[in-house]
Coordinates of N, CA and C in Angstrom, one line a residue:
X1 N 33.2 -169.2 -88.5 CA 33.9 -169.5 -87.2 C 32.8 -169.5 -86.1
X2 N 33.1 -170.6 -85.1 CA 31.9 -170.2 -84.3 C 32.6 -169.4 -83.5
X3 N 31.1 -168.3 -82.8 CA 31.1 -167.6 -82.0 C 31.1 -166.3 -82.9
X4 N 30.7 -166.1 -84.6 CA 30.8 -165.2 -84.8 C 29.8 -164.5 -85.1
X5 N 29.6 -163.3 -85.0 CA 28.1 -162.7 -85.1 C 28.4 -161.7 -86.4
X6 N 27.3 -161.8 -87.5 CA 27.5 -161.3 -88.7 C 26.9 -160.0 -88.9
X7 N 27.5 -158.9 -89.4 CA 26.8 -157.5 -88.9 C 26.5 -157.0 -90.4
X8 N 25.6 -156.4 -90.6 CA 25.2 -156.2 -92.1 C 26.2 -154.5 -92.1
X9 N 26.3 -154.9 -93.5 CA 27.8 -154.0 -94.1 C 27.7 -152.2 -93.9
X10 N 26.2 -152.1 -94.1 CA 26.2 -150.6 -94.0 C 26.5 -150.1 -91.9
X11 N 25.8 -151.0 -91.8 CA 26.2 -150.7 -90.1 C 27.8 -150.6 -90.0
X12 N 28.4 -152.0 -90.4 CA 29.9 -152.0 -90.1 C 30.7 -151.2 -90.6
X13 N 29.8 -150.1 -92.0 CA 30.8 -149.0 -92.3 C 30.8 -148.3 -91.8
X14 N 29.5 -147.5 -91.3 CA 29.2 -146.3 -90.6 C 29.4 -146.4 -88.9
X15 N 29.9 -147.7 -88.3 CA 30.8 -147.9 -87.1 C 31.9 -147.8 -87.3
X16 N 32.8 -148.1 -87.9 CA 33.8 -147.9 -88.1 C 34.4 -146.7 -88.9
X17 N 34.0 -145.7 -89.5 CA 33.8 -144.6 -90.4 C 33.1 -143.4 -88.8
X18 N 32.4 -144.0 -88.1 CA 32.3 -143.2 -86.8 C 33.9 -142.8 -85.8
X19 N 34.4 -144.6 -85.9 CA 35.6 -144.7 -85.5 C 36.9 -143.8 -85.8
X20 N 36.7 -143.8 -87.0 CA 37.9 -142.8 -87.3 C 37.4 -141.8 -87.1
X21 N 36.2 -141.1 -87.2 CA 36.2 -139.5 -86.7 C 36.1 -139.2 -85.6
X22 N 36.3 -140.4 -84.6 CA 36.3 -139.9 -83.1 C 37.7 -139.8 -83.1
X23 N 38.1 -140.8 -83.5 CA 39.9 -140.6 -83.5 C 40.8 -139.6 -83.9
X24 N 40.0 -138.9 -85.4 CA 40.4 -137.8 -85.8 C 40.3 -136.4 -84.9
X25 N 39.2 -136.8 -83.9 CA 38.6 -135.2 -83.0 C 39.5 -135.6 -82.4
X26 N 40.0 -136.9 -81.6 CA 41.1 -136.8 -80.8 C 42.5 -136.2 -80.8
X27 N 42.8 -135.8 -82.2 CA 43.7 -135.5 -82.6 C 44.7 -136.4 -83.2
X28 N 44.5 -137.8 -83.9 CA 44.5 -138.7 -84.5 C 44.7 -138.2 -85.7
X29 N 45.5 -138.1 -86.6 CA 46.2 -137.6 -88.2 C 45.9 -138.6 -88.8
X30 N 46.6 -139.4 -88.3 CA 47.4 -140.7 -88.8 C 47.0 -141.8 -88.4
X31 N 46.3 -142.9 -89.0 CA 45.4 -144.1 -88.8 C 45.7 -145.3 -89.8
X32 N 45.9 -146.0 -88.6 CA 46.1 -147.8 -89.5 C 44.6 -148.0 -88.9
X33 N 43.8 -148.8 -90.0 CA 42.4 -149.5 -89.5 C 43.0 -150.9 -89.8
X34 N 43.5 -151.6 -88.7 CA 44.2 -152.9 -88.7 C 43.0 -154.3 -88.5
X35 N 43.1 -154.7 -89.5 CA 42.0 -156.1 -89.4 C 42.3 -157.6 -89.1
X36 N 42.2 -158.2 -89.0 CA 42.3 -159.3 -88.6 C 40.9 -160.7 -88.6
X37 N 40.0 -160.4 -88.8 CA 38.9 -161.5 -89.0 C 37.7 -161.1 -90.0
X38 N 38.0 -161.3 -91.1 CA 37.0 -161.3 -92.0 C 36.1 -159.8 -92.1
X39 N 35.6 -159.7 -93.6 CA 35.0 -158.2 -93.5 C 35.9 -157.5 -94.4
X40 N 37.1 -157.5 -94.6 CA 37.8 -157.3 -95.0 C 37.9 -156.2 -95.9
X41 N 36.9 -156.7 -97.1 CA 36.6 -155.8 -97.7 C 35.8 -154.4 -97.6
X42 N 35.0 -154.3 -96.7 CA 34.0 -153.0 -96.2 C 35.3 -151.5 -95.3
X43 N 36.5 -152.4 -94.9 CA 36.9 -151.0 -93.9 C 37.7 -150.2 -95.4
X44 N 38.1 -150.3 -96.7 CA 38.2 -149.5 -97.7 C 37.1 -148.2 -97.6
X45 N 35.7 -149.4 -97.9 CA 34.7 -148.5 -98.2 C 34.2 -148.1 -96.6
X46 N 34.7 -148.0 -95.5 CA 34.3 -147.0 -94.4 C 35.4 -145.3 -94.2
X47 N 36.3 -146.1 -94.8 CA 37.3 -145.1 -95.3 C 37.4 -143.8 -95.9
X48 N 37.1 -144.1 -97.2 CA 36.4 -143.5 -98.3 C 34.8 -142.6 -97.5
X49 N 33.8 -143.3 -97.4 CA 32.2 -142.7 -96.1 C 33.2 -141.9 -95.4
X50 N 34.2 -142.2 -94.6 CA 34.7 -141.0 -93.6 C 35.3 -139.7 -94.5
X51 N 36.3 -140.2 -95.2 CA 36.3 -139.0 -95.9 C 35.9 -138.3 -97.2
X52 N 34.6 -138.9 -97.5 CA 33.8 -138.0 -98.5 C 33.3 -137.2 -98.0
X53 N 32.5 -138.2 -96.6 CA 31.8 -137.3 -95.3 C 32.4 -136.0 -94.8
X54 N 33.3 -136.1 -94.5 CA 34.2 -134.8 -93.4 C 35.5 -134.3 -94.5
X55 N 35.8 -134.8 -95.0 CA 37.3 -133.8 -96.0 C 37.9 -133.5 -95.5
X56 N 38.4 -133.8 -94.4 CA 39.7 -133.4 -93.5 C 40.8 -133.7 -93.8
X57 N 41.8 -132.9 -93.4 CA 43.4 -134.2 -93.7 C 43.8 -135.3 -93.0
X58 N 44.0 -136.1 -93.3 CA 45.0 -136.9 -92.3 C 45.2 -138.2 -93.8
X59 N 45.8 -139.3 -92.8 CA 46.2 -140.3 -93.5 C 45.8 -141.6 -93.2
X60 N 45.3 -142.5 -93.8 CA 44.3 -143.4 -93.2 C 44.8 -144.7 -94.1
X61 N 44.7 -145.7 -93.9 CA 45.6 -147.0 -93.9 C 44.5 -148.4 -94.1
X62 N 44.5 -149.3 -94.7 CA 43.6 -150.4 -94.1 C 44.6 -151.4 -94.4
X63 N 45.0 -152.0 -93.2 CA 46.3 -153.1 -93.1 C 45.4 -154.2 -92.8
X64 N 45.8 -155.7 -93.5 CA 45.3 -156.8 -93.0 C 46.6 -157.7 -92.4
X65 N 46.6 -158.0 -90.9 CA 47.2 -158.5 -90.8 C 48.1 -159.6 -91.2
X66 N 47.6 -160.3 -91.9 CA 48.1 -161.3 -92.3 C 49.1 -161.1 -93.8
X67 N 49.0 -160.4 -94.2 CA 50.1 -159.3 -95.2 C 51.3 -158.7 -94.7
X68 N 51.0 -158.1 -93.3 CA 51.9 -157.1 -92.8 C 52.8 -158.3 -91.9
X69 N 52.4 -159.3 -91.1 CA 53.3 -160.5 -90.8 C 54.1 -161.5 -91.9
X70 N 55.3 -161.5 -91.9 CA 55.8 -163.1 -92.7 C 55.6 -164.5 -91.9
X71 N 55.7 -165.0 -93.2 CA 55.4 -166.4 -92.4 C 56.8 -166.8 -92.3
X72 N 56.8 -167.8 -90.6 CA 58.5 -167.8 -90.7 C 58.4 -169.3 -90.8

């Protein structure tokens, strides 16, 4: 697509794997990592990086939009 800038995978996990532990300090339990443009496969594996990393509890989700809408 234009306009898209391509980010190499280990950065995009360990941003987003940052993301949820800011979220979690926030007091964040409970987390949908909701996607929508490609990548798709890497927020599993930032998931997993966050919690091998830290062991905490909570509940953590990776929704692709286009699953979670029907088509009408």
């Amino acid at each position: 697509m234009p306009g898209t800038i391509p980010i190499e995978e280990n950065i995009f996990t360990a941003y987003i794997s940052q993301m949820i532990a800011g979220f979690w300090n926030a007091g964040f339990r409970k987390q949908i990592v909701l996607n929508g443009h490609g990548q798709e496969y890497v927020l599993p594996t930032a998931i997993h990086r966050f919690a091998k990393k830290y062991q905490v509890p909570g509940i953590f989700i990776n929704l692709n939009w286009y699953y979670a809408i029907p088509q009408l």
